[in-house]
mmCIF file of C-alpha atoms in Angstrom:
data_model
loop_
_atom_site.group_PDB
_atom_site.id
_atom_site.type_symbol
_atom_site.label_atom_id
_atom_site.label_comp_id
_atom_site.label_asym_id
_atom_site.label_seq_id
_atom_site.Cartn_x
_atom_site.Cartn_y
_atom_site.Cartn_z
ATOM 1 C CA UNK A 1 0.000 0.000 0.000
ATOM 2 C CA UNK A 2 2.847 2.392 0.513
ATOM 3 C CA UNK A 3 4.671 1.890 -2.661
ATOM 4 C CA UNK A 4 1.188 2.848 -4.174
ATOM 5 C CA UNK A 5 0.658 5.786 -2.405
ATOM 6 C CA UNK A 6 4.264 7.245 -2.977
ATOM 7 C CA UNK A 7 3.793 6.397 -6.954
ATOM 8 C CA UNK A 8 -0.062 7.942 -6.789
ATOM 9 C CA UNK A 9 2.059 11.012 -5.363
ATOM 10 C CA UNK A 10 4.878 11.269 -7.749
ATOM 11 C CA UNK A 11 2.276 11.434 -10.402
ATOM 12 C CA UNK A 12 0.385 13.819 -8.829
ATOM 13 C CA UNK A 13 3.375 16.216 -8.088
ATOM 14 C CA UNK A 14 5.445 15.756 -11.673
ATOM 15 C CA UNK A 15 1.087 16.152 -13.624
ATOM 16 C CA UNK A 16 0.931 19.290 -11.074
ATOM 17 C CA UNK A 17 4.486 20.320 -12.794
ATOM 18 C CA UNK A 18 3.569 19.790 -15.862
ATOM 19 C CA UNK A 19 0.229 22.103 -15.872
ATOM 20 C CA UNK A 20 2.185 24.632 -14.168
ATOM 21 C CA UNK A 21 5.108 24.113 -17.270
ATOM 22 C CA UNK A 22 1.934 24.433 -19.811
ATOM 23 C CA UNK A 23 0.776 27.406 -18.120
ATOM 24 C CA UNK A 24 -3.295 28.751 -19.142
ATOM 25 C CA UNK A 25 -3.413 26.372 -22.370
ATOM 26 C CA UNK A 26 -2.840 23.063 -20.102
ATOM 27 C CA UNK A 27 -5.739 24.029 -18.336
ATOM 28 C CA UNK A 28 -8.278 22.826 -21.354
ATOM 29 C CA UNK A 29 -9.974 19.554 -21.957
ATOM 30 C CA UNK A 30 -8.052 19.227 -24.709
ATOM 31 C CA UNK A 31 -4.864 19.485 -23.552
ATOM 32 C CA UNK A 32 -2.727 16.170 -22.290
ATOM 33 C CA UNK A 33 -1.244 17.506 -19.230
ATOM 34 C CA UNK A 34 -5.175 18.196 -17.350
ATOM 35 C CA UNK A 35 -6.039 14.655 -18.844
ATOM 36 C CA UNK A 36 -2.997 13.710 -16.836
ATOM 37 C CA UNK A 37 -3.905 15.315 -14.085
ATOM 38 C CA UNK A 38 -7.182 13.826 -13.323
ATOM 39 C CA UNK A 39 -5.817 10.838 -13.575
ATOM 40 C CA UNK A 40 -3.554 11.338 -11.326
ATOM 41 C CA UNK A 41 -5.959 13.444 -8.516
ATOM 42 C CA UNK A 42 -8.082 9.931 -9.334
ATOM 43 C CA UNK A 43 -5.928 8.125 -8.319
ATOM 44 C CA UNK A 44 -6.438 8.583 -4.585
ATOM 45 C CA UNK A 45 -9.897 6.780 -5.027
#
């Protein structure tokens, strides 16, 4: 369970750096880098 939560985190942080790194236009449905970061926000649950 701990290795999952540490990986589920790492995503979270680097999909967080990558929005941030895509600035307003990684913000849209469209873009990769939100798809990414639902995932990753998901991944909790």
């Amino acid at each position: 369970v701990s290795a999952k939560y540490m990986a589920q985190k790492a995503a979270r942080a680097n999909a967080e750096a990558a929005l941030h790194c895509a600035g307003g236009a990684g913000f849209g449905n469209a873009a990769e880098a939100s798809r990414l970061y639902r995932d990753a926000a998901a991944g909790i649950f």
